[in-house]
Coordinates of C-alpha atoms in Angstrom, one line a residue:
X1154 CA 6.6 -0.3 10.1
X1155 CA 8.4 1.9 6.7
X1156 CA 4.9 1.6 4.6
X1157 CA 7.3 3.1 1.7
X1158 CA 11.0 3.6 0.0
X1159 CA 12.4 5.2 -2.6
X1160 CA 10.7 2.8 -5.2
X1161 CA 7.1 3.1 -3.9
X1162 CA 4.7 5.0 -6.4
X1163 CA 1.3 6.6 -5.3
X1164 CA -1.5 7.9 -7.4
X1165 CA -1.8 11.9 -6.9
X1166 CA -4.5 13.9 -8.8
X1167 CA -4.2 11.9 -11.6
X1168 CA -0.7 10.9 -12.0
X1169 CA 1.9 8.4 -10.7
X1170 CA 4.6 9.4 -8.9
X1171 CA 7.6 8.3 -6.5
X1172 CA 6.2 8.5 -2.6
X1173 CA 8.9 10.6 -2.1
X1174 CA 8.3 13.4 -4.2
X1175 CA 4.7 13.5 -3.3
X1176 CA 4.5 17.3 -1.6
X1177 CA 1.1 18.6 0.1
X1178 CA 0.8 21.7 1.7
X1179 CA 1.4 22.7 5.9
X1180 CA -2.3 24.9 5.4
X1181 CA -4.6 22.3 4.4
X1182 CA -7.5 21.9 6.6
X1183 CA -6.9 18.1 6.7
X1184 CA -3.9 18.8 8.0
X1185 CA -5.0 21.2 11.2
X1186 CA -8.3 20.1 11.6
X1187 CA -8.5 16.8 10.3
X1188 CA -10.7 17.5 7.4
X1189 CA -10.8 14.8 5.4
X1190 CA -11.8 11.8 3.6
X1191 CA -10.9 7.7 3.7
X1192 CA -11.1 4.0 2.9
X1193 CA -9.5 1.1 3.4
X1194 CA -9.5 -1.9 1.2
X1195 CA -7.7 -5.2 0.5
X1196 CA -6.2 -6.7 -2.9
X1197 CA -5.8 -10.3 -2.6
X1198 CA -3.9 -13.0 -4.7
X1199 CA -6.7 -15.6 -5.9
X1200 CA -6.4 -18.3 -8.3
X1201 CA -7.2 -15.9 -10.9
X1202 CA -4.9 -12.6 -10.3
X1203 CA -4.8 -9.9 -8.2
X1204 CA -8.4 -8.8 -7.5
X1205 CA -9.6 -6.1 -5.2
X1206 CA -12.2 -6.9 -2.7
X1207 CA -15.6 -4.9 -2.4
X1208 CA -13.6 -2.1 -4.8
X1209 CA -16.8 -0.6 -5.8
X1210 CA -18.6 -0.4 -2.2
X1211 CA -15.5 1.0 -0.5
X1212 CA -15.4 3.7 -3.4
X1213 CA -18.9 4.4 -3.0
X1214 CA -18.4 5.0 0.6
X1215 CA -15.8 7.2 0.0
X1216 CA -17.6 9.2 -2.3
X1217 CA -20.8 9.4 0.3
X1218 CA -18.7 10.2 3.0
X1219 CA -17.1 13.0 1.0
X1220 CA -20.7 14.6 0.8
X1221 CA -21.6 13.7 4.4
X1222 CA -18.7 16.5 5.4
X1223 CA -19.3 18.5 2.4
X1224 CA -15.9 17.8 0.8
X1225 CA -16.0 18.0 -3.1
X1226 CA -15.6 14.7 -5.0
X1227 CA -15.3 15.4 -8.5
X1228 CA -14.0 11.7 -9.2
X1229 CA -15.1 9.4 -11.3
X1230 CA -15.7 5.8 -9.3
X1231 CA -14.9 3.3 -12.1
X1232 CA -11.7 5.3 -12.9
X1233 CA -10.7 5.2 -9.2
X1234 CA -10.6 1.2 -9.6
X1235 CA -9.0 0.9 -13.0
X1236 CA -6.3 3.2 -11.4
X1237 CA -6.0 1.2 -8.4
X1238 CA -5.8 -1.8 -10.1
X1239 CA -2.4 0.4 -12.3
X1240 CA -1.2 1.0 -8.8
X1241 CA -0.8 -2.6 -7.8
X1242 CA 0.7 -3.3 -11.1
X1243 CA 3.3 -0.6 -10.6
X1244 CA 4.3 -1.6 -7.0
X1245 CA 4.3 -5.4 -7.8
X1246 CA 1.7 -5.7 -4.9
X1247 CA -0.4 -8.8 -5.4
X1248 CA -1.7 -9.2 -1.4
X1249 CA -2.2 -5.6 -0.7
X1250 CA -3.9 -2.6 1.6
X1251 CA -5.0 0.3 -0.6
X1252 CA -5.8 3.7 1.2
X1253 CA -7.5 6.2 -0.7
X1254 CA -7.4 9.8 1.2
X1255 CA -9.5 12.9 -0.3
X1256 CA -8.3 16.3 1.1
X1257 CA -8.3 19.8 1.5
X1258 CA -6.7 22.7 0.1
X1259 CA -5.0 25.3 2.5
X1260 CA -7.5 27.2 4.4
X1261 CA -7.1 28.1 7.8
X1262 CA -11.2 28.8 8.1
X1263 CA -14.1 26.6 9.2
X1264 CA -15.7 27.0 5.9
X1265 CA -16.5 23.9 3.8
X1266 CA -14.1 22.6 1.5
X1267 CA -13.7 24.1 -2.3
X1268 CA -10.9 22.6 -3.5
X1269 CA -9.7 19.2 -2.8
X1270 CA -7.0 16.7 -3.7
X1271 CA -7.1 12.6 -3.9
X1272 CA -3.9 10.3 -3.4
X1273 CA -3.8 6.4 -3.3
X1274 CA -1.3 4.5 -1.6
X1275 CA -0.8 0.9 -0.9
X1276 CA 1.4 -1.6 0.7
X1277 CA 1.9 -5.2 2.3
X1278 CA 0.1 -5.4 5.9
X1279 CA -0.7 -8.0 7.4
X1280 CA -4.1 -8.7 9.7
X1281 CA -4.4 -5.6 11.7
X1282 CA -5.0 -6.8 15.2
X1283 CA -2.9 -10.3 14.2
X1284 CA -3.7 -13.7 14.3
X1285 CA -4.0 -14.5 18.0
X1286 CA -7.1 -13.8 19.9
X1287 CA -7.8 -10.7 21.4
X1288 CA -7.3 -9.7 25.1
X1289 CA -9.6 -6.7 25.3
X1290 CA -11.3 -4.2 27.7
X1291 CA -14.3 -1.7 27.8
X1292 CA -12.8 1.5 26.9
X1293 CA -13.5 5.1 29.2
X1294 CA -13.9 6.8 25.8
X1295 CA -17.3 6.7 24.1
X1296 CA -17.6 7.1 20.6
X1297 CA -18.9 10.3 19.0
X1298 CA -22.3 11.6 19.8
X1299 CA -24.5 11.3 16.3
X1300 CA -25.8 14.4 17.0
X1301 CA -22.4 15.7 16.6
X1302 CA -21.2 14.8 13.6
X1303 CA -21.9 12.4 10.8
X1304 CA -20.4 8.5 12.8
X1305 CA -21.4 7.1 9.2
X1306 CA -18.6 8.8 7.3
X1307 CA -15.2 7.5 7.5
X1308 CA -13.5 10.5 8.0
X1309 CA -9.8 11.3 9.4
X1310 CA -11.0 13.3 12.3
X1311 CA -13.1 10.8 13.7
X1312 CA -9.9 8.6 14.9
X1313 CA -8.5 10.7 17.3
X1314 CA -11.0 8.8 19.3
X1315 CA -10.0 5.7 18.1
X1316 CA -6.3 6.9 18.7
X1317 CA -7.1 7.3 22.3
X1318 CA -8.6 4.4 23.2
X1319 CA -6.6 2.0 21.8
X1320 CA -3.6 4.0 23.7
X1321 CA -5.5 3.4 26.8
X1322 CA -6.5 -0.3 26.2
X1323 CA -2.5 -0.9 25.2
X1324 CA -1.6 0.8 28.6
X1325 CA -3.3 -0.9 30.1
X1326 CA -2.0 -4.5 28.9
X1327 CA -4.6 -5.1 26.8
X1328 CA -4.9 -5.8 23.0
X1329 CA -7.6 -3.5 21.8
X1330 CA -10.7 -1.4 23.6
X1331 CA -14.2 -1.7 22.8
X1332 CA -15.9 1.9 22.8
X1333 CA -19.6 2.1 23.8
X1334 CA -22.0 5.0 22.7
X1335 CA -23.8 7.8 24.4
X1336 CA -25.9 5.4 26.1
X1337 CA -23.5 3.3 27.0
X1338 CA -24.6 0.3 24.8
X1339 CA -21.6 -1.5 22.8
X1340 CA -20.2 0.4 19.5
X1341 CA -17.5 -0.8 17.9
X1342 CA -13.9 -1.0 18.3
X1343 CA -11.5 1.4 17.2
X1344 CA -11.4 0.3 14.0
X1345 CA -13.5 -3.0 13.7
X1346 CA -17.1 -3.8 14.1
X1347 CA -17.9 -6.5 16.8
X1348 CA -20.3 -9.7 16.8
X1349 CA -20.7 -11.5 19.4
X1350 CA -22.5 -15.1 19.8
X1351 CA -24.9 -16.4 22.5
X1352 CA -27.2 -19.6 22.2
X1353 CA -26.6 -20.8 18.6
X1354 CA -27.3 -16.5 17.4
X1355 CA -25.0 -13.7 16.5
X1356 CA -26.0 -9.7 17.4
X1357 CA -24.2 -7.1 16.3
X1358 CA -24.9 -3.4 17.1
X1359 CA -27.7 -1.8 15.0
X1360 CA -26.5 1.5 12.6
X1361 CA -26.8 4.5 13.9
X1362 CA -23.9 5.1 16.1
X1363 CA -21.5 2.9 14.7
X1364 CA -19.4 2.9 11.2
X1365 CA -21.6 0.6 8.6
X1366 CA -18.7 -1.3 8.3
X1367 CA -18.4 -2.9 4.5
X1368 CA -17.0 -6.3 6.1
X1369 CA -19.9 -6.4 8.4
X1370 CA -22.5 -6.3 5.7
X1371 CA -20.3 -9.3 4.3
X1372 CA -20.1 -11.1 7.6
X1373 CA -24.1 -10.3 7.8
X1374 CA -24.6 -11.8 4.7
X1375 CA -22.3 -14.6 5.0
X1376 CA -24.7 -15.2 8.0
X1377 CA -28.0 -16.0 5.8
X1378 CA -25.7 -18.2 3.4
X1379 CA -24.7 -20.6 6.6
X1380 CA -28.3 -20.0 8.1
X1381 CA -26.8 -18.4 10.8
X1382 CA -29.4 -16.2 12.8
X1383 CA -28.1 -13.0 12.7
X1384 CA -29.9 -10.3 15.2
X1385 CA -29.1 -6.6 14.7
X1386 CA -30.2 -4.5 18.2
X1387 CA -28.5 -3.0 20.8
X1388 CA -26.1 -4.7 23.5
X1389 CA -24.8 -4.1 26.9
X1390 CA -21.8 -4.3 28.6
X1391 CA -23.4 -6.9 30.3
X1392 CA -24.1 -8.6 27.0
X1393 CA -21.1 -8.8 25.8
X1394 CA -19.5 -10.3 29.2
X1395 CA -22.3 -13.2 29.1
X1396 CA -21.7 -14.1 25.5
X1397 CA -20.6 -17.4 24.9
X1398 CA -18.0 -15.7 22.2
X1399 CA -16.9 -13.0 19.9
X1400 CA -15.1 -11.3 17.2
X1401 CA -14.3 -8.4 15.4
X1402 CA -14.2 -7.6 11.7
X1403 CA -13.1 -5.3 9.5
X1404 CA -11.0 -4.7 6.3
X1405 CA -7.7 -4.5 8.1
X1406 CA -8.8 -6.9 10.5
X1407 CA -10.4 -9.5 8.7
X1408 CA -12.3 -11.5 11.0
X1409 CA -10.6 -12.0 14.8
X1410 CA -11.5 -13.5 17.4
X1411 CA -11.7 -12.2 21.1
X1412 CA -10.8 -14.4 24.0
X1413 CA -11.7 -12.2 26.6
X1414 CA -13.3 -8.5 28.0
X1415 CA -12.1 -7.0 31.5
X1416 CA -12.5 -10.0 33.4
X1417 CA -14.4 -11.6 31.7
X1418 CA -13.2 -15.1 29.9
X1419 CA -15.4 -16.4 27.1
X1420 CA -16.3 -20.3 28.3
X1421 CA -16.4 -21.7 24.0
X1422 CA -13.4 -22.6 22.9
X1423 CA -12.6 -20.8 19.8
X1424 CA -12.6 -23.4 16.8
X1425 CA -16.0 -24.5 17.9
X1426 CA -17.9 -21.2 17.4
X1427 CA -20.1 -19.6 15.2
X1428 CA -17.1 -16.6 14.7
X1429 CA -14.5 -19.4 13.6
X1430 CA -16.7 -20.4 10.9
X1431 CA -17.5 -16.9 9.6
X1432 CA -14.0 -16.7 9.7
X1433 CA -13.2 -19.8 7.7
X1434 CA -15.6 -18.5 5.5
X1435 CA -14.5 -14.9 4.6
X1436 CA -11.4 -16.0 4.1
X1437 CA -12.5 -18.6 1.5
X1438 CA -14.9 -15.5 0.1
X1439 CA -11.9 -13.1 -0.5
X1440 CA -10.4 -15.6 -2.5
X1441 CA -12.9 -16.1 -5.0
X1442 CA -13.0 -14.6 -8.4
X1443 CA -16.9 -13.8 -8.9
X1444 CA -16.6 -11.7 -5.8
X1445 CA -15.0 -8.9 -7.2
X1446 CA -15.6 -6.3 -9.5
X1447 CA -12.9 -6.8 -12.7
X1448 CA -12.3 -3.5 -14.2
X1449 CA -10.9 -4.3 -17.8

């Protein structure tokens, strides 16, 4: 997929300028050690404009995952939006997928961070894993001890492991992996939180080894709109294989549906399950004005 041409403009330090001009050093630390800093988040075209979704909790999480790796962020988060919001404008974007990236200067050390950089890209992308339901197995990589670094922060490093398991899981003729942790309970996928549905209830994986995904508070929430018991503890493999359903969520993937894990076939059909109406239902949410935060 070409994500830009010689038209697209970023935001870098503070000013606009033509992707390809944008220069960055070969010593950075985000470079060789992956050192460094993102989000992901979606502009949609609603009724009333462009409007970006959840701006302020995805900037926040930047911010906090920033201090989590002790990586400067001397950014202000209201001007992050308004110039996000400039950046749309300026590449005629009105459905959109921003990524914001704080990183390093050159150092070749394993000190923290002193001096740091911020760019802003975005571009048309559709749903991440698609529109079909997934096809997915139990991946041979486990996610990240906690004990070993911070699984909270969204931070480049961190998706090498996601790197390898979705290799293995597209290898292997499946769509996506699902990881599991250091106790091999269900984490998350590579780069979506799962749900899964049993007896009339959705459970989801507790915090703690997992990414607090900013679509799965929403689809948590959603949850006590519909009355949709919603149980947050920890699941095996087992679990998940007995579930009557389940789906993953996430900015770039929205809410998707799974059909199946390993072997194992889910026996409801699709349109019939509690996943299918959360899904319905985010999609209606994104759309919605009073959802976002306007910056004027």
């Amino acid at each position: 997929m070409q994500y830009y041409d010689s038209a697209t403009v970023l935001y870098l330090n503070g000013k606009f300028i033509k992707a390809p001009e944008a220069k960055t050093s070969l010593y950075s630390q985000s470079l060789h050690y992956g050192y460094a800093v993102f989000e992901g988040i979606r502009a949609y075209n609603t009724h009333n404009g462009t409007r970006i979704f959840k701006a302020k909790e995805h900037y926040e999480r930047l911010k906090r995952s920033a201090e989590l790796m002790h990586i400067p962020f001397p950014y202000d988060i209201n001007e992050l939006i308004k110039q996000t919001y400039k950046l749309l404008e300026k590449n005629k974007l009105k459905d959109a997928y921003i990524r914001p990236l704080v990183y390093c200067a050159p150092n070749m050390t394993l000190s923290p961070a002193t001096e740091v950089s911020i760019m802003i890209c975005a571009w048309e992308w559709g749903a991440y894993l698609g529109t079909q339901l997934q096809k997915v197995c139990i991946s041979s990589y486990q996610r990240p001890n906690p004990k070993s670094t911070h699984v909270e922060a969204k931070a480049s490093g961190h998706y090498i492991n996601s790197i390898l398991a979705t290799t293995e899981a597209k290898s292997k003729g499946f769509d996506e992996a699902i990881l599991l942790d250091m106790n091999n309970n269900i984490a998350e996928a590579p780069g979506a939180n799962i749900f899964i549905e049993k007896n009339g209830k959705l459970y989801t994986p507790p915090l703690g080894n997992i990414l607090a995904g900013i679509t799965r508070a929403t689809v948590i929430r959603l949850c006590k709109t519909l009355d949709i018991e919603c149980i947050e503890k920890h699941l095996s493999v087992d679990d998940l294989k007995n579930a009557d359903s389940a789906f993953f969520c996430g900015t770039a993937a929205e809410v998707i549906g799974i059909a199946s894990v390993d072997e194992a076939i889910f026996p409801a059909t699709w349109t019939e399950t509690l996943g299918a109406t959360i899904q319905r239902t985010y999609k209606a949410l994104v759309l919605e004005k009073q959802n976002y935060e306007v910056i004027i």
